[in-house]
Amino acid sequence: MSPILFFLATFLLLFHSGSSGDPFAFFDWDVGYKTVSPLGVKQQVVAVNGEFPGPIVNVSTNWNVVVNVLNDLDEPLLLTWNGIQHRKNCWQDGVLGTTCPIPSGWNWTYQFQVKDQIGSFFYFPSTGFQRAAGGFGGIVVNNRDVIAVPFDKPDGDITLFIGDWYIKNHTDLRKMLDNGKDLGMPDGVLINGKGPYRYNNSLVPAGIDYETINVQPGKTYRFRIHNVGISTSLNFRIQNHNMKLVETEGSYTVQQNYTNLDIHVGQSYSFLVTMDQNASSDYYIVASARFVNETIWKRVTGVAILHYSNSKGKASGPLPDPPQDFYDKTFSMNQARSVRWNLSAGAARPNPQGSFRYASINVTQAYLLRSGPPVVINGKRRATLNGISYVPPETPLRLADQYSLKGVYTLDFPERPLKGAPKLGRSIINGTYRGFMEIIFQNNDTKMQSYHMDGYAFFVVGMDYGEWTENSRGTYNKGDGVARSTVQVYPGAWTAVLVSLDNVGIWNVRSENLDSWYMGQEVYVRVVNPESTNKTELPIPDNALKCGQLEKFQKHLSIELPKVP
């Protein structure tokens, strides 16, 4: 789309929706393929405006974000905004339950407000296994000037995307899953779309392009780290440097130093790191696979370089040690439990985060969502929650509600795992508006999982090994469980979260492990205000795409100037 047409389309969008008095940020994105060789082999990745990773969306609390997207891929595209809550506006969430995909060759414009949020998030393509090829980028939501940040302003802001990576294209990986195969061990780990520094001549081939972070001695930088990979938990560390955790997915945390931290798929953290070393050489930045056989998985390690301006030489020698036992999940769980909510800090609003006392609210609904190893249903390898493997309907759920279409889904997802054989289904959760829901994720698989909920931040109140029971509630953190949108669930263990259902819409709950999600490990929570009002949900956008049962009503997008009264 030409800049003039984009301006006109944007004008029309704002003309119809109103500006709400808050600033706007405009982005014009061309999402297409690009050939790169991050691990030394040419392959096709998904780039945004030719960038891999994509550009960073840098805005402040309550800003309106307008993103015009041209789909230059050869298949449909949706972008989702991991951790952005889309208050009253699930239409912009960018998943198949709410939005029709953008057809190849089409433009479509997202518009949403980062209402009452701060923090570190990321976007990515949500359909067709495309995240395995890239298409991701960062979202930074800064505090408003009137809200104090609980630390001094850093001297710089650095975003790092870490994630496992395969040399195969996403279409080939998709075919493997469709044919009932496991993806196997990744070929490596990328940091900001680049392969590892050649720290070991036998493990890393020559000629690999690696990431270098340039810093000044004595300065303090904020590092925002996102695990955008497929299924591998990664241990992140910076050689000889402490990392002071200050925020995760929109919540300021109790500030404490870590020498390393496990970051699971879909999670985001930000640290303050002070350049307090003597710069006798450059320093390694490492993201290495966790809970795997170290001997076999050595190549699944990402290595970047931290370069002081006064560095005296290149980094050399062994990498900084990971946690002593690669299989020590107890260490990792205790580390996860140590991430706590900063009760005294303000965030998007002046009042302290801790003024919301979640432990004093009565739970109105409770769901135990059990996962396990993949199963075969109707001859296909699938993943389940409570024995149901979700199959997206051709018509998005929210559109079906909007147009009173019947039979698109059922509102009967079970509160506990079904007995009997697993099955395919389109069953979703009937959430109570302004209710308080407890969700227990029970992972009976042998692999780590992480789960995400769109539209909300939930309070992480407990995790432990074994089967969750009613007595497990006695171990919950009733004071400073951190609020976030993505949480890890260890194999053979459970994690419990609490969420206040105050955001009307239909919201995705999914495995962030891309293979599990692709094979059906997801569900939706439908939250409807029983009162007839237009104050708790925005109307359907004028540019909403139609598909499935509504496809016959879809017209090619056109530009018409508004009539002047």
Coordinates of C-alpha atoms in Angstrom, one line a residue:
M1 CA 0.0 0.0 0.0
S2 CA 1.3 3.4 -0.9
P3 CA 1.9 6.0 1.9
I4 CA -1.0 8.1 0.7
L5 CA -3.4 5.1 0.8
F6 CA -2.1 4.1 4.2
F7 CA -2.7 7.7 5.5
L8 CA -6.3 7.6 4.1
A9 CA -7.0 4.2 5.5
T10 CA -5.6 5.2 8.9
F11 CA -7.7 8.5 8.8
L12 CA -10.8 6.5 8.1
L13 CA -10.0 4.1 10.9
L14 CA -9.5 6.9 13.4
F15 CA -12.5 8.8 12.0
H16 CA -14.7 5.9 12.9
S17 CA -13.1 4.8 16.2
G18 CA -12.2 8.1 17.9
S19 CA -8.8 8.9 19.4
S20 CA -9.8 8.7 23.1
G21 CA -7.5 11.6 23.7
D22 CA -4.3 9.5 24.0
P23 CA -1.3 9.7 21.6
F24 CA -1.1 7.5 18.5
A25 CA 1.8 5.5 17.2
F26 CA 1.7 4.5 13.5
F27 CA 3.5 1.6 11.9
D28 CA 3.5 0.4 8.3
W29 CA 4.8 -3.2 8.0
D30 CA 5.5 -5.4 5.0
V31 CA 5.7 -9.0 6.3
G32 CA 7.5 -11.3 3.8
Y33 CA 10.2 -13.9 3.3
K34 CA 13.9 -13.2 3.4
T35 CA 16.8 -15.6 2.8
V36 CA 19.4 -15.7 5.6
S37 CA 21.9 -18.2 7.0
P38 CA 21.9 -17.8 10.8
L39 CA 23.4 -21.3 11.3
G40 CA 25.5 -21.4 8.1
V41 CA 22.8 -22.9 5.8
K42 CA 20.6 -20.7 3.6
Q43 CA 16.9 -20.8 4.6
Q44 CA 13.7 -18.8 4.4
V45 CA 12.7 -16.7 7.3
V46 CA 9.7 -14.4 8.0
A47 CA 10.9 -10.7 8.1
V48 CA 9.1 -7.5 8.9
N49 CA 10.1 -4.6 6.6
G50 CA 13.1 -6.8 5.7
E51 CA 14.2 -7.0 9.3
F52 CA 14.7 -10.3 11.2
P53 CA 13.8 -10.0 14.0
G54 CA 11.2 -7.3 13.3
P55 CA 11.2 -3.7 14.5
I56 CA 10.5 -2.8 18.1
V57 CA 7.2 -1.1 19.0
N58 CA 8.2 1.5 21.5
V59 CA 5.2 3.3 23.1
S60 CA 3.9 4.4 26.5
T61 CA 1.0 3.5 28.8
N62 CA -2.4 4.2 27.2
W63 CA -1.0 5.0 23.7
N64 CA -3.0 3.9 20.7
V65 CA -1.1 1.6 18.3
V66 CA -2.0 1.5 14.6
V67 CA -0.2 -1.2 12.6
N68 CA -0.9 -1.5 8.9
V69 CA 0.2 -4.9 7.7
L70 CA 0.8 -6.1 4.2
N71 CA 0.9 -9.8 4.0
D72 CA 3.6 -10.6 1.5
L73 CA 3.8 -14.3 2.5
D74 CA 2.3 -17.0 0.3
E75 CA -0.1 -18.1 3.0
P76 CA -2.6 -16.4 5.5
L77 CA -1.1 -14.3 8.3
L78 CA -2.1 -13.2 11.8
L79 CA 0.0 -11.3 14.3
T80 CA -0.6 -11.6 18.0
W81 CA 0.7 -9.3 20.7
N82 CA 2.0 -11.5 23.5
G83 CA 1.1 -10.0 26.8
I84 CA -0.8 -7.0 25.5
Q85 CA -4.3 -7.2 27.2
H86 CA -6.4 -5.4 24.5
R87 CA -8.8 -4.1 27.1
K88 CA -12.4 -4.4 25.8
N89 CA -11.0 -5.3 22.4
C90 CA -10.3 -9.0 21.7
W91 CA -11.0 -8.1 18.0
Q92 CA -7.3 -7.1 17.7
D93 CA -5.8 -10.1 19.5
G94 CA -4.6 -11.8 16.4
V95 CA -5.5 -15.4 17.0
L96 CA -7.9 -17.7 15.1
G97 CA -10.6 -17.5 17.8
T98 CA -11.2 -13.8 17.3
T99 CA -9.9 -12.8 13.9
C100 CA -9.9 -14.0 10.3
P101 CA -6.3 -14.4 8.9
I102 CA -5.1 -11.7 6.5
P103 CA -5.1 -13.3 3.0
S104 CA -1.9 -13.4 1.0
G105 CA -1.4 -10.1 -0.8
W106 CA -3.8 -8.2 1.4
N107 CA -3.4 -5.2 3.7
W108 CA -5.1 -5.2 7.1
T109 CA -4.8 -2.6 9.9
Y110 CA -4.6 -3.4 13.6
Q111 CA -5.6 -0.7 16.1
F112 CA -5.4 -1.2 19.8
Q113 CA -4.6 0.7 23.0
V114 CA -2.0 -0.4 25.5
K115 CA -4.4 0.5 28.3
D116 CA -3.1 0.5 31.9
Q117 CA 0.1 -1.5 31.0
I118 CA 3.8 -1.1 31.2
G119 CA 6.6 -3.5 30.5
S120 CA 8.3 -5.9 28.1
F121 CA 6.3 -7.9 25.5
F122 CA 6.7 -9.2 22.0
Y123 CA 4.6 -9.9 18.9
F124 CA 4.7 -12.9 16.5
P125 CA 2.7 -14.7 13.8
S126 CA 0.2 -17.0 15.4
T127 CA -0.9 -19.3 12.6
G128 CA 0.6 -22.0 10.4
F129 CA 3.7 -22.6 12.6
Q130 CA 5.1 -19.3 11.2
R131 CA 6.8 -18.3 14.4
A132 CA 9.3 -21.1 13.8
A133 CA 10.5 -18.9 10.8
G134 CA 10.6 -15.6 12.7
G135 CA 8.1 -12.7 12.2
F136 CA 8.6 -11.7 15.9
G137 CA 9.7 -8.4 17.4
G138 CA 9.6 -6.5 20.7
I139 CA 7.1 -4.3 22.3
V140 CA 8.2 -1.8 24.9
V141 CA 5.5 0.0 27.0
N142 CA 7.1 2.8 29.0
N143 CA 5.7 4.4 32.1
R144 CA 3.9 7.7 31.8
D145 CA 6.0 10.6 33.0
V146 CA 3.8 11.1 36.1
I147 CA 4.5 7.5 37.3
A148 CA 7.7 6.8 39.1
V149 CA 9.8 3.9 38.0
P150 CA 11.3 1.9 40.9
F151 CA 14.9 2.2 39.6
D152 CA 17.1 4.9 38.2
K153 CA 16.8 5.5 34.4
P154 CA 19.3 3.2 32.7
D155 CA 21.9 4.4 30.3
G156 CA 20.5 2.3 27.5
D157 CA 17.8 -0.2 26.6
I158 CA 18.7 -3.5 24.9
T159 CA 16.3 -6.2 23.6
L160 CA 17.5 -9.7 23.0
F161 CA 15.4 -12.5 21.4
I162 CA 16.6 -16.0 22.3
G163 CA 15.1 -19.2 20.9
D164 CA 15.8 -22.7 19.6
W165 CA 16.0 -22.9 15.9
Y166 CA 15.8 -25.4 13.1
I167 CA 17.4 -25.3 9.7
K168 CA 14.3 -26.7 8.1
N169 CA 11.7 -24.1 6.9
H170 CA 8.5 -23.8 9.0
T171 CA 6.5 -25.5 6.2
D172 CA 8.7 -28.6 6.5
L173 CA 8.4 -28.6 10.3
R174 CA 4.7 -28.3 9.9
K175 CA 4.6 -31.3 7.6
M176 CA 6.6 -33.3 10.1
L177 CA 4.0 -32.7 12.8
D178 CA 1.2 -33.4 10.3
N179 CA 2.8 -36.7 9.5
G180 CA 3.0 -37.7 13.2
K181 CA 6.7 -37.1 13.7
D182 CA 8.5 -35.4 16.5
L183 CA 10.6 -32.4 15.5
G184 CA 13.7 -33.8 17.3
M185 CA 16.6 -31.8 18.6
P186 CA 16.9 -28.2 17.3
D187 CA 19.9 -27.3 15.2
G188 CA 20.9 -24.4 17.4
V189 CA 19.9 -21.3 19.4
L190 CA 19.7 -17.9 17.8
I191 CA 20.2 -14.6 19.6
N192 CA 18.6 -11.7 17.8
G193 CA 18.3 -13.8 14.7
K194 CA 22.0 -14.7 14.6
G195 CA 24.0 -17.8 15.3
P196 CA 26.6 -18.4 17.9
Y197 CA 30.0 -16.7 18.3
R198 CA 32.7 -19.3 17.5
Y199 CA 33.6 -20.1 21.1
N200 CA 34.4 -23.7 20.1
N201 CA 35.9 -24.6 16.7
S202 CA 34.4 -28.1 16.6
L203 CA 30.9 -27.0 17.6
V204 CA 30.5 -23.8 15.7
P205 CA 31.5 -23.6 12.0
A206 CA 33.5 -20.6 10.6
G207 CA 31.7 -17.7 9.0
I208 CA 28.6 -17.6 11.4
D209 CA 27.3 -14.0 11.9
Y210 CA 26.8 -13.4 15.6
E211 CA 25.3 -10.6 17.7
T212 CA 27.5 -8.1 19.5
I213 CA 26.2 -5.7 22.2
N214 CA 28.4 -2.6 22.5
V215 CA 28.5 -1.0 25.9
Q216 CA 30.3 1.7 27.9
P217 CA 32.2 0.9 31.1
G218 CA 30.5 1.9 34.3
K219 CA 27.1 2.3 32.6
T220 CA 23.9 0.4 33.5
Y221 CA 21.7 -1.0 30.8
R222 CA 18.3 -2.5 30.8
F223 CA 18.2 -5.9 29.0
R224 CA 14.8 -7.2 27.9
I225 CA 15.0 -10.9 27.1
H226 CA 12.3 -12.8 25.2
N227 CA 12.3 -16.5 24.6
V228 CA 10.6 -16.6 21.2
G229 CA 11.6 -20.2 20.4
I230 CA 9.6 -23.3 19.6
S231 CA 9.9 -25.6 22.7
T232 CA 13.2 -25.3 24.5
S233 CA 13.7 -23.7 27.9
L234 CA 16.9 -21.7 27.9
N235 CA 19.2 -20.7 30.7
F236 CA 20.4 -17.1 30.2
R237 CA 23.6 -15.6 31.6
I238 CA 26.2 -12.9 31.0
Q239 CA 29.7 -13.9 31.8
N240 CA 31.0 -12.3 35.1
H241 CA 28.0 -10.0 35.4
N242 CA 25.1 -9.9 37.8
M243 CA 21.6 -9.4 36.4
K244 CA 19.2 -7.5 38.6
L245 CA 15.7 -8.6 37.8
V246 CA 13.3 -5.6 37.8
E247 CA 10.3 -6.6 35.6
T248 CA 8.6 -9.5 33.9
E249 CA 5.7 -9.2 31.4
G250 CA 4.3 -6.0 32.8
S251 CA 4.9 -6.4 36.5
Y252 CA 7.7 -4.8 38.5
T253 CA 9.4 -7.5 40.6
V254 CA 11.2 -7.6 43.9
Q255 CA 14.7 -6.6 42.8
Q256 CA 17.3 -9.3 43.2
N257 CA 20.5 -10.4 41.5
Y258 CA 20.9 -13.5 39.5
T259 CA 24.0 -15.0 37.8
N260 CA 21.7 -16.9 35.5
L261 CA 17.9 -17.4 35.0
D262 CA 15.8 -20.0 33.2
I263 CA 13.6 -18.4 30.6
H264 CA 10.9 -20.6 29.2
V265 CA 9.2 -20.4 25.9
G266 CA 7.0 -17.3 25.5
Q267 CA 8.4 -15.6 28.6
S268 CA 9.9 -12.1 28.9
Y269 CA 12.1 -10.6 31.6
S270 CA 14.1 -7.4 32.0
F271 CA 17.2 -6.9 34.0
L272 CA 19.5 -4.1 35.0
V273 CA 23.2 -5.0 34.2
T274 CA 26.0 -2.7 35.2
M275 CA 29.2 -2.8 33.2
D276 CA 31.5 -3.1 36.2
Q277 CA 34.2 -5.5 34.9
N278 CA 37.8 -4.6 33.9
A279 CA 37.2 -5.4 30.2
S280 CA 40.3 -7.6 29.9
S281 CA 38.4 -9.2 27.1
D282 CA 34.9 -9.3 25.6
Y283 CA 32.3 -11.3 27.6
Y284 CA 30.0 -14.1 26.5
I285 CA 26.2 -13.7 26.5
V286 CA 24.8 -17.3 26.6
A287 CA 21.4 -18.9 26.2
S288 CA 21.7 -22.7 26.5
A289 CA 19.2 -25.5 26.5
R290 CA 17.9 -26.8 29.9
F291 CA 16.7 -30.2 31.1
V292 CA 18.4 -32.1 28.3
N293 CA 21.4 -34.3 27.9
E294 CA 24.2 -31.9 27.9
T295 CA 26.6 -34.1 25.9
I296 CA 24.1 -34.5 23.0
W297 CA 22.6 -31.0 23.1
K298 CA 25.9 -29.0 23.2
R299 CA 25.2 -27.4 19.8
V300 CA 21.9 -26.1 21.1
T301 CA 23.6 -23.0 22.6
G302 CA 23.3 -19.4 21.6
V303 CA 26.4 -17.2 22.2
A304 CA 26.6 -13.4 21.7
I305 CA 29.3 -11.0 22.7
L306 CA 29.2 -8.2 25.2
H307 CA 31.8 -5.7 24.0
Y308 CA 33.1 -2.9 26.3
S309 CA 34.4 0.2 24.4
N310 CA 37.7 -0.3 26.2
S311 CA 37.9 -4.1 25.7
K312 CA 41.4 -5.5 25.4
G313 CA 40.6 -8.5 23.3
K314 CA 38.2 -11.1 22.0
A315 CA 36.3 -13.5 24.3
S316 CA 37.9 -16.9 24.5
G317 CA 37.9 -20.0 26.7
P318 CA 34.9 -22.0 28.1
L319 CA 31.5 -20.5 28.4
P320 CA 30.2 -19.5 31.9
D321 CA 28.8 -22.5 33.7
P322 CA 25.1 -23.2 33.6
P323 CA 23.4 -24.6 36.7
Q324 CA 25.4 -27.5 37.9
D325 CA 22.8 -30.2 37.0
F326 CA 21.0 -29.9 33.7
Y327 CA 18.3 -32.1 35.0
D328 CA 17.9 -30.2 38.4
K329 CA 14.4 -29.0 38.0
T330 CA 14.2 -28.4 41.8
F331 CA 16.8 -25.6 41.4
S332 CA 14.8 -24.1 38.5
M333 CA 11.5 -24.3 40.4
N334 CA 13.0 -22.6 43.4
Q335 CA 14.4 -19.9 41.2
A336 CA 10.9 -19.4 39.6
R337 CA 9.3 -19.1 43.0
S338 CA 11.8 -16.4 43.9
V339 CA 10.3 -14.1 41.2
R340 CA 7.9 -12.1 43.3
W341 CA 5.7 -9.0 42.9
N342 CA 7.0 -5.6 44.0
L343 CA 4.1 -4.6 46.2
S344 CA 5.2 -1.0 46.8
A345 CA 6.0 0.0 43.2
G346 CA 3.5 1.8 41.0
A347 CA 3.2 0.6 37.4
A348 CA 0.7 1.9 34.9
R349 CA -1.2 3.7 37.7
P350 CA 0.0 5.7 40.7
N351 CA -1.3 3.3 43.3
P352 CA 1.1 0.5 44.3
Q353 CA 0.8 -2.8 42.5
G354 CA 0.2 -4.5 45.9
S355 CA -3.0 -2.5 46.5
F356 CA -4.8 -5.3 44.5
R357 CA -5.0 -8.0 47.2
Y358 CA -5.8 -11.1 45.2
A359 CA -5.7 -13.4 48.2
S360 CA -8.8 -11.7 49.7
I361 CA -11.0 -12.4 46.7
N362 CA -13.2 -15.5 46.7
V363 CA -12.7 -17.9 43.8
T364 CA -15.9 -18.3 41.7
Q365 CA -14.6 -20.8 39.1
A366 CA -11.8 -23.4 39.2
Y367 CA -10.4 -25.3 36.2
L368 CA -7.7 -28.0 36.4
L369 CA -6.2 -28.2 32.9
R370 CA -4.2 -31.5 32.5
S371 CA -1.8 -32.1 29.7
G372 CA 0.2 -35.2 28.8
P373 CA 2.3 -36.6 26.0
P374 CA 0.9 -36.5 22.4
V375 CA -1.9 -39.0 21.6
V376 CA -3.3 -40.4 18.4
I377 CA -6.9 -39.3 17.6
N378 CA -8.5 -40.4 14.4
G379 CA -5.1 -41.5 13.1
K380 CA -3.4 -38.2 13.8
R381 CA -0.9 -37.2 16.4
R382 CA -2.5 -34.6 18.7
A383 CA -2.0 -32.7 22.0
T384 CA -4.8 -32.2 24.5
L385 CA -6.0 -30.3 27.5
N386 CA -8.4 -32.4 29.7
G387 CA -8.6 -35.0 27.0
I388 CA -9.8 -32.5 24.3
S389 CA -7.7 -31.5 21.3
Y390 CA -8.9 -28.2 20.0
V391 CA -9.7 -27.8 16.3
P392 CA -10.1 -24.2 15.2
P393 CA -13.4 -23.6 13.3
E394 CA -13.4 -21.9 10.0
T395 CA -15.4 -19.0 11.5
P396 CA -13.7 -17.3 14.5
L397 CA -15.6 -17.7 17.7
R398 CA -16.1 -14.0 18.4
L399 CA -17.4 -13.5 14.9
A400 CA -19.8 -16.4 15.4
D401 CA -21.1 -14.7 18.5
Q402 CA -21.4 -11.3 16.8
Y403 CA -23.6 -12.8 14.0
S404 CA -25.4 -15.3 16.2
L405 CA -24.1 -18.3 14.2
K406 CA -24.9 -21.6 15.8
G407 CA -22.9 -24.8 16.0
V408 CA -19.5 -23.1 15.7
Y409 CA -18.4 -24.1 19.2
T410 CA -19.7 -25.6 22.4
L411 CA -19.7 -23.9 25.8
D412 CA -19.0 -27.0 27.9
F413 CA -15.3 -27.3 28.5
P414 CA -14.9 -29.6 31.5
E415 CA -13.6 -28.3 34.9
R416 CA -11.6 -31.5 35.3
P417 CA -10.0 -34.0 32.9
L418 CA -12.5 -36.1 30.9
K419 CA -12.5 -39.9 31.5
G420 CA -12.2 -42.1 28.5
A421 CA -10.5 -41.7 25.1
P422 CA -9.2 -38.3 24.1
K423 CA -11.2 -36.5 21.4
L424 CA -11.2 -33.6 19.0
G425 CA -13.4 -30.7 20.0
R426 CA -14.3 -27.0 19.9
S427 CA -15.3 -26.8 23.5
I428 CA -14.5 -23.5 25.3
I429 CA -14.7 -22.2 28.9
N430 CA -17.7 -20.2 30.0
G431 CA -16.1 -17.5 32.1
T432 CA -18.1 -15.4 34.6
Y433 CA -17.8 -11.7 34.0
R434 CA -16.2 -10.1 37.0
G435 CA -15.6 -13.5 38.5
F436 CA -12.3 -14.7 39.9
M437 CA -11.0 -17.9 38.3
E438 CA -8.4 -20.4 39.5
I439 CA -6.6 -22.3 36.8
I440 CA -4.3 -25.2 37.7
F441 CA -2.0 -26.4 34.9
Q442 CA -1.1 -30.0 35.5
N443 CA 1.7 -31.2 33.3
N444 CA 1.8 -35.0 33.1
D445 CA 4.1 -35.0 30.1
T446 CA 7.9 -35.6 30.4
K447 CA 8.7 -32.2 28.8
M448 CA 8.6 -28.7 30.1
Q449 CA 5.5 -26.7 29.1
S450 CA 4.6 -23.0 29.4
Y451 CA 1.1 -21.6 29.1
H452 CA -0.1 -18.2 28.1
M453 CA -3.4 -16.4 28.5
D454 CA -4.4 -13.6 26.2
G455 CA -6.3 -10.6 27.5
Y456 CA -5.1 -10.8 31.1
A457 CA -2.2 -11.0 33.5
F458 CA -2.7 -13.8 36.1
F459 CA -1.2 -14.2 39.5
V460 CA 1.2 -17.1 39.8
V461 CA 0.4 -18.4 43.3
G462 CA 1.9 -21.9 43.4
M463 CA 3.8 -24.6 41.8
D464 CA 5.1 -28.0 42.9
Y465 CA 5.8 -31.5 41.8
G466 CA 3.3 -34.3 41.8
E467 CA -0.5 -34.2 41.3
W468 CA -2.4 -31.1 42.4
T469 CA -5.0 -31.7 45.2
E470 CA -7.4 -29.6 47.1
N471 CA -4.8 -29.5 49.9
S472 CA -2.3 -27.9 47.5
R473 CA -4.1 -24.6 48.1
G474 CA -2.5 -24.5 51.5
T475 CA 0.9 -23.9 49.8
Y476 CA -0.2 -20.9 47.7
N477 CA 1.6 -17.6 47.9
K478 CA -1.1 -15.3 49.2
G479 CA 0.8 -12.1 49.2
D480 CA 3.3 -11.3 46.4
G481 CA 2.8 -13.9 43.6
V482 CA 3.9 -12.1 40.4
A483 CA 1.3 -11.1 37.8
R484 CA 2.3 -12.1 34.3
S485 CA 0.8 -13.7 31.2
T486 CA 3.1 -16.8 30.6
V487 CA 4.0 -19.3 33.2
Q488 CA 6.1 -22.5 33.1
V489 CA 4.8 -25.9 34.2
Y490 CA 7.5 -28.4 35.0
P491 CA 7.1 -32.0 33.9
G492 CA 5.3 -34.1 36.4
A493 CA 4.3 -30.9 38.2
W494 CA 1.5 -28.3 38.5
T495 CA 1.3 -24.5 38.5
A496 CA -1.7 -22.6 39.8
V497 CA -2.7 -19.1 38.8
L498 CA -5.6 -16.7 39.7
V499 CA -7.2 -14.3 37.3
S500 CA -9.8 -11.6 37.6
L501 CA -12.2 -11.9 34.6
D502 CA -12.8 -8.2 34.1
N503 CA -12.0 -8.0 30.4
V504 CA -14.9 -8.9 28.1
G505 CA -14.1 -10.9 25.1
I506 CA -13.1 -14.4 23.9
W507 CA -9.5 -15.1 25.1
N508 CA -7.0 -17.7 24.1
V509 CA -5.3 -20.0 26.7
R510 CA -2.6 -22.0 25.0
S511 CA 0.6 -23.9 25.3
E512 CA 3.4 -21.5 24.2
N513 CA 5.4 -24.6 23.1
L514 CA 4.7 -24.2 19.4
D515 CA 4.4 -27.9 18.6
S516 CA 1.9 -28.6 21.4
W517 CA -0.1 -25.5 20.4
Y518 CA -0.1 -26.6 16.7
M519 CA -1.4 -30.0 17.7
G520 CA -4.3 -28.7 19.6
Q521 CA -3.2 -27.8 23.2
E522 CA -5.3 -24.7 23.6
V523 CA -8.7 -23.5 24.8
Y524 CA -10.7 -20.2 24.9
V525 CA -12.3 -18.4 27.8
R526 CA -15.5 -16.6 26.8
V527 CA -16.2 -13.6 29.1
V528 CA -19.6 -11.9 28.4
N529 CA -21.2 -9.0 30.3
P530 CA -24.8 -10.1 30.9
E531 CA -25.9 -6.5 30.9
S532 CA -26.7 -4.9 27.5
T533 CA -24.1 -2.2 27.3
N534 CA -21.5 -0.8 24.9
K535 CA -19.2 0.2 27.8
T536 CA -17.4 -3.1 28.4
E537 CA -16.5 -4.1 24.9
L538 CA -15.7 -2.1 21.8
P539 CA -17.8 -2.7 18.7
I540 CA -16.6 -4.9 15.8
P541 CA -14.1 -2.9 13.8
D542 CA -15.2 -1.5 10.5
N543 CA -12.4 -3.3 8.7
A544 CA -13.1 -6.7 10.3
L545 CA -12.4 -9.6 7.9
K546 CA -15.0 -12.2 7.2
C547 CA -14.2 -15.9 6.7
G548 CA -15.8 -19.3 7.2
Q549 CA -19.6 -19.1 7.2
L550 CA -19.3 -15.3 6.7
E551 CA -16.9 -15.4 3.8
K552 CA -19.6 -14.5 1.2
F553 CA -19.9 -11.1 2.9
Q554 CA -16.2 -10.2 2.6
K555 CA -15.3 -7.5 0.1
H556 CA -11.9 -6.5 -1.0
L557 CA -10.7 -3.6 1.2
S558 CA -11.2 -0.2 -0.5
I559 CA -10.6 3.3 0.4
E560 CA -13.4 5.8 0.5
L561 CA -13.1 9.3 1.9
P562 CA -15.6 10.2 4.6
K563 CA -18.4 12.5 3.6
V564 CA -18.0 16.0 5.0
P565 CA -21.2 17.0 6.8

